[in-house]
Short mmCIF file of C-alpha atoms and ligand atoms in Angstrom, two decimals:
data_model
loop_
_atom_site.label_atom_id
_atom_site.label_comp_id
_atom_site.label_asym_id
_atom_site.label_seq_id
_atom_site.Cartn_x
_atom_site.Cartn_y
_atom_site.Cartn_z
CA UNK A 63 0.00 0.00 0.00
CA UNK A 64 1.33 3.48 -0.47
CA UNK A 65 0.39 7.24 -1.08
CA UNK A 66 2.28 10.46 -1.07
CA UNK A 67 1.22 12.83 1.58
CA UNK A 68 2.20 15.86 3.40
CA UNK A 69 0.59 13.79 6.43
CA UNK A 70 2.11 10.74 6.36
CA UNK A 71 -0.93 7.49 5.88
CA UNK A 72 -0.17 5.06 7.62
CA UNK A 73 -2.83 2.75 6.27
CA UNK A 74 -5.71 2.37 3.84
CA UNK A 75 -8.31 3.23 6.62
CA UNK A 76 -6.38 6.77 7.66
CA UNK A 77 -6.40 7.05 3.58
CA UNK A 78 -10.42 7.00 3.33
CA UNK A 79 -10.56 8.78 6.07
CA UNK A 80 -8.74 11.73 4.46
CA UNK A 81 -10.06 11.37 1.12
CA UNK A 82 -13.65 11.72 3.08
CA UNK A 83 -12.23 14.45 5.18
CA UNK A 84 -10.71 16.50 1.45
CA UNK A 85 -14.34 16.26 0.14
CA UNK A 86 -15.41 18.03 3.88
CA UNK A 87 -12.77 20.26 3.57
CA UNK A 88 -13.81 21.25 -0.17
CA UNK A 89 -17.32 21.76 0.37
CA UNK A 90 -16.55 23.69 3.97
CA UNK A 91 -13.71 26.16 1.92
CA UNK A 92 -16.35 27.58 -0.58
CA UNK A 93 -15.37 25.94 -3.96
CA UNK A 94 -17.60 22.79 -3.91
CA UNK A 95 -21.54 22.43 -2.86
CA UNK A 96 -23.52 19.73 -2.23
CA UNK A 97 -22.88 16.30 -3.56
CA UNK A 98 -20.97 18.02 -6.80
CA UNK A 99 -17.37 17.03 -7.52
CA UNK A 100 -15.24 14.06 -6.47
CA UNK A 101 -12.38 13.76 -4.66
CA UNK A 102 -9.08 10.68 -5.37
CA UNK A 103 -5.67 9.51 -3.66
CA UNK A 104 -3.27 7.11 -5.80
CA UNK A 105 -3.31 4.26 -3.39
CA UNK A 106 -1.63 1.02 -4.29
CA UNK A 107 -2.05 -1.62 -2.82
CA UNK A 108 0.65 -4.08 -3.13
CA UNK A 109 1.98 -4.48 -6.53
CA UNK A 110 -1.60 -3.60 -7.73
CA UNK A 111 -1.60 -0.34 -8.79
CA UNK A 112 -4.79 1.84 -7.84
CA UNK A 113 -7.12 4.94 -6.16
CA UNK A 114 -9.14 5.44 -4.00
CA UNK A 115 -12.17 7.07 -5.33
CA UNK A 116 -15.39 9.10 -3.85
CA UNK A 117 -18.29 6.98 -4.49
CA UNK A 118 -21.18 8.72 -7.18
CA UNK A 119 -23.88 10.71 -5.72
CA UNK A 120 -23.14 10.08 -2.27
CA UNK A 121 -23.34 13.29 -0.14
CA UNK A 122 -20.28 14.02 1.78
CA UNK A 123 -21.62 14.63 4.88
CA UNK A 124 -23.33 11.18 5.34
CA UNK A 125 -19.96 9.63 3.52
CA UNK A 126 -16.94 7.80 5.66
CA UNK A 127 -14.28 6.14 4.92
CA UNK A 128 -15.95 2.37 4.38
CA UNK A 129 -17.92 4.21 1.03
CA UNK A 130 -14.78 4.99 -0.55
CA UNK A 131 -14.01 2.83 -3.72
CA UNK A 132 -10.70 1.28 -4.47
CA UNK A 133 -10.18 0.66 -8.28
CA UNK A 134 -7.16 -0.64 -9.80
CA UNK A 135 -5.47 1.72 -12.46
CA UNK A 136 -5.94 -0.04 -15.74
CA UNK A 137 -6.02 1.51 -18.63
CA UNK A 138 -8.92 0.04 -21.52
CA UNK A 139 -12.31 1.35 -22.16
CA UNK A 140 -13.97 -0.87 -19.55
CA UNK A 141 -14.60 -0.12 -15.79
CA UNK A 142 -11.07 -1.68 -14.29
CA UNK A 143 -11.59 -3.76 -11.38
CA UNK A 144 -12.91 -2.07 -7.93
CA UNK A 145 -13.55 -3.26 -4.43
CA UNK A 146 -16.40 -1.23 -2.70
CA UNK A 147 -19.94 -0.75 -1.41
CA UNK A 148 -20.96 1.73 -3.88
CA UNK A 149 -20.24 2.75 -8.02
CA UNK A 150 -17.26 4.77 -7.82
CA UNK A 151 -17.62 8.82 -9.28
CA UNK A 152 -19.05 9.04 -12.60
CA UNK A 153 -15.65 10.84 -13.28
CA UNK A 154 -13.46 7.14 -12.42
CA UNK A 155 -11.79 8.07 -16.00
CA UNK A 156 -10.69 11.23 -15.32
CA UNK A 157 -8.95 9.85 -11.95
CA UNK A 158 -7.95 6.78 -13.65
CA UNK A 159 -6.19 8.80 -16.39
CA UNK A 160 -4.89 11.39 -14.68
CA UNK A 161 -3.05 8.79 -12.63
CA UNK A 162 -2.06 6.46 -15.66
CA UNK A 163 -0.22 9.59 -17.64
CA UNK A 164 1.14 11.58 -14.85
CA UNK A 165 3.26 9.94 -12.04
CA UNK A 166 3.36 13.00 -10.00
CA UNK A 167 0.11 12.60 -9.70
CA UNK A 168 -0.93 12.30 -5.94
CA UNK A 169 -4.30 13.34 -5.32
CA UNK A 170 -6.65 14.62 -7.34
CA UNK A 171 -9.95 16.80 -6.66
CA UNK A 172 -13.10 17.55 -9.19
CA UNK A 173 -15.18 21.26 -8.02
CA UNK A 174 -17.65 23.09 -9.13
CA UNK A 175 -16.34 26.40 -7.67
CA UNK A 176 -18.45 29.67 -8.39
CA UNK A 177 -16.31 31.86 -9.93
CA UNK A 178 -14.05 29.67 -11.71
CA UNK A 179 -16.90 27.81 -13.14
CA UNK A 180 -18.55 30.73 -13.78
CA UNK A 181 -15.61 31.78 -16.10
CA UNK A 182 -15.71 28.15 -17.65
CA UNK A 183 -19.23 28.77 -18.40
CA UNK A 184 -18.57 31.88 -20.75
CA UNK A 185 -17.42 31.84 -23.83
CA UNK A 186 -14.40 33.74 -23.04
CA UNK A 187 -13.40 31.78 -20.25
CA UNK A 188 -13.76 28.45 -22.33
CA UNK A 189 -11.53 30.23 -25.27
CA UNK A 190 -8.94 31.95 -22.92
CA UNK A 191 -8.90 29.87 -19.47
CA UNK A 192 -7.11 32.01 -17.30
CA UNK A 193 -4.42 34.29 -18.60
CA UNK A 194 -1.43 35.49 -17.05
CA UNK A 195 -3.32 38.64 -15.54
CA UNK A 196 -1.90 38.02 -12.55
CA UNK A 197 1.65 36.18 -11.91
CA UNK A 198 0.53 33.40 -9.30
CA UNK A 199 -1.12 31.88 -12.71
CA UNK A 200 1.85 29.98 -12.94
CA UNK A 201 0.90 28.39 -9.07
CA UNK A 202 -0.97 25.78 -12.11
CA UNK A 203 2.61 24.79 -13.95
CA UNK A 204 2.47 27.51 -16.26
CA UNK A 205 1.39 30.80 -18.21
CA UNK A 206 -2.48 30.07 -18.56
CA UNK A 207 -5.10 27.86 -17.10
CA UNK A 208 -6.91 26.32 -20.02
CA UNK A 209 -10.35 25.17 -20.16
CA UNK A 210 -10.90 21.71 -21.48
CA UNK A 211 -13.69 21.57 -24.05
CA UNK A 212 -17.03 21.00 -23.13
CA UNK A 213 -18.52 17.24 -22.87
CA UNK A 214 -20.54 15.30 -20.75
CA UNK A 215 -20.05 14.10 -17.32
CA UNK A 216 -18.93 11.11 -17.07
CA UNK A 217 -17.22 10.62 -20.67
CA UNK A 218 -14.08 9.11 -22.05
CA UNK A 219 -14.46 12.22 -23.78
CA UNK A 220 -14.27 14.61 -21.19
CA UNK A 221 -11.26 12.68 -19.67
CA UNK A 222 -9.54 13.05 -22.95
CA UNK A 223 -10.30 16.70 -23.03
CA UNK A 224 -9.04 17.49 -19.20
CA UNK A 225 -5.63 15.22 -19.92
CA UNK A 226 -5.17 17.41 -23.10
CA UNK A 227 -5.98 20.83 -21.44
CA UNK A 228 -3.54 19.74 -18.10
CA UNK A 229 -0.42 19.26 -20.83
CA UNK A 230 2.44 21.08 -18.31
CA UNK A 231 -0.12 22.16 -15.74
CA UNK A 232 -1.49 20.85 -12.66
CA UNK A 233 -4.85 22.43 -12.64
CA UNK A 234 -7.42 23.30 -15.85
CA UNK A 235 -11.33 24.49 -15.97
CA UNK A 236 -13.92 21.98 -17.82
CA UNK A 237 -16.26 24.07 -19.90
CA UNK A 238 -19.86 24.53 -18.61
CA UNK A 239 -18.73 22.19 -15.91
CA UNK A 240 -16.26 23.36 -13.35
CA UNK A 241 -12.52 22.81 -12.41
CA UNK A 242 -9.92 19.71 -11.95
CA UNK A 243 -6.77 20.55 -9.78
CA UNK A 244 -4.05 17.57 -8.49
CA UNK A 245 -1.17 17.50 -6.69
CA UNK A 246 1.31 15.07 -5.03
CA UNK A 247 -0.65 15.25 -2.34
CA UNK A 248 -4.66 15.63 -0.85
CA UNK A 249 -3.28 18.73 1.16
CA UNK A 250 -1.55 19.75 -2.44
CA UNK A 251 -4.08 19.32 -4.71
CA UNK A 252 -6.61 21.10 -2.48
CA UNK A 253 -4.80 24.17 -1.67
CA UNK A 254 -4.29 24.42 -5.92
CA UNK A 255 -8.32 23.96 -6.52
CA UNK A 256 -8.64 27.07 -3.69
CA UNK A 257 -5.76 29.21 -5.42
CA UNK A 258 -7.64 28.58 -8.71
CA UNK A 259 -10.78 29.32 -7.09
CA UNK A 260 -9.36 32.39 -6.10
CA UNK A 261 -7.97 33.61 -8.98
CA UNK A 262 -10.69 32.89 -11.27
CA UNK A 263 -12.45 35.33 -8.77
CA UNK A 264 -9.83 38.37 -9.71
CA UNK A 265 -9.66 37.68 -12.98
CA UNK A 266 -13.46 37.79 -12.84
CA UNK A 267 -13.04 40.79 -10.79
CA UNK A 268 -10.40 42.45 -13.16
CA UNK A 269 -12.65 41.73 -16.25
CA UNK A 270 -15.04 44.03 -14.11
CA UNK A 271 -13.13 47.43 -14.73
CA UNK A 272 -11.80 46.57 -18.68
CA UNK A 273 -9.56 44.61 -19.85
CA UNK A 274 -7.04 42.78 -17.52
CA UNK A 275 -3.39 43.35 -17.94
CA UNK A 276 -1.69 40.24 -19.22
CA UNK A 277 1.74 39.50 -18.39
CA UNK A 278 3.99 38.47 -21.13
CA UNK A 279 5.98 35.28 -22.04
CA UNK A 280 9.52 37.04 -20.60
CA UNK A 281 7.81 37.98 -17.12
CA UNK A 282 5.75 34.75 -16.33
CA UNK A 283 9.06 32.70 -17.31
CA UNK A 284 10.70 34.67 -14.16
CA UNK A 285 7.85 33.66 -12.23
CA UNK A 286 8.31 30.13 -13.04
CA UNK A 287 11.91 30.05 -12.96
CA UNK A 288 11.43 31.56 -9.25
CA UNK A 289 8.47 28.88 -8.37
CA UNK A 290 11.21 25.97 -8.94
CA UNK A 291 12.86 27.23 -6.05
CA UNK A 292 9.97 29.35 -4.15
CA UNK A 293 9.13 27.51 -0.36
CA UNK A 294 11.99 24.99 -0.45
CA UNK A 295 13.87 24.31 2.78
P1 13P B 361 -20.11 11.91 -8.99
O1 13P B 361 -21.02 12.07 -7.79
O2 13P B 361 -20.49 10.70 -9.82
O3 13P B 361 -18.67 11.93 -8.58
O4 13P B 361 -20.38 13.13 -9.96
C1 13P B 361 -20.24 14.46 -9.54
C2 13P B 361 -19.69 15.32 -10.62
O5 13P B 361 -19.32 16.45 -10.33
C3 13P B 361 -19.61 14.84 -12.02
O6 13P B 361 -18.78 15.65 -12.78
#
């Protein structure tokens, strides 16, 4: 069994309870409501590669960690194996793929956060993402945050869509949906959905008073020069 965390696991049942505990945390920070989003940590177990996944349509707050679905990380178009009491999220694929192309992969967490779905709702938001109006943009791995195209919940499409719109970034909008943030970690990837939460609300803001100022290619490759080495000890 493994997992990467700030806080270390120490075994599968501490694991569910802080995937249940990331979905709490979501809701209780303002960029989830309800039963919306999802909520995974890579967790092997053994040799078997896999996640553990929010179950679909089960509200958080009557969740723990025995509804929490393991599924093994194959890749094919079929459901890979899972062992649990309920269908995992609608969005396994997503989680599944996310995991399959990028090892740094952690944790990953599915909102619907107001403003930054708002933005992902509008036709310049699904065109643009979020540009470099502001320099912690590159907090997501680069000089934008893209929005994936729109498709339905639930789709190999979608998946397909949110893998291509995450190429060198750890966070992206889905179109008319809402936002998709990982990390190495459940701690990581949920302080990267609330930084994306919050800048979608500036940019929003910005858009308020004209046209944002964007930051060019020279000054956001400072800022992500700097971020290699930004916070380390
Ligand atoms: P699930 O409850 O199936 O995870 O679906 C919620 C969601 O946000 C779909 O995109």
């Amino acid at each position: 069994m493994s997992g990467r965390q700030d806080t270390v696991l120490a075994c599968e049942d501490d694991a569910r309870a802080a995937v249940v505990d990331a979905c709490l945390r979501m809701n209780a920070l303002g960029i989830n409501q309800g039963k919306a989003g999802n909520v995974s940590l890579r967790w092997d177990r053994g040799a078997a590669e896999g996640m553990l996944v929010t179950p679909s349509a089960l509200a958080y707050e009557r969740m723990d960690g025995d509804d929490i679905v393991w599924m093994a990380l194959a890749a094919g178009e079929g459901m890979p194996a899972i062992d649990g009491l309920h269908p995992p999220s609608s969005e396994w694929r997503i989680h599944r793929d996310l995991y399959l192309a990028r090892p740094q992969a952690g944790a990953v967490v599915h909102a619907h956060p107001p403003f930054a779905t708002t933005l992902a709702c509008s036709a310049r938001g699904q065109a643009g993402g979020i540009p470099a109006f502001h320099y912690m943009v590159a907090v997501a791995g680069g000089d934008d945050i893209r929005c994936a195209p729109y498709a339905t919940f639930g789709t190999q499409e979608l998946s397909a869509g949110a893998l291509a719109a995450l190429q060198g970034r750890r966070a992206c909008l889905l179109a008319s949906h809402g936002m998709l943030a990982f990390g190495a970690s459940l701690e990581a990837a949920l302080a990267l959905a609330v930084e994306v939460e919050a800048l979608a609300r500036m940019y929003w803001q910005a858009l308020q008073l004209g046209d944002p100022v964007i930051l060019d290619d020279a000054q956001m490759l400072r800022v992500l020069e700097r971020f290699e080495a930004y916070g380390e000890r």
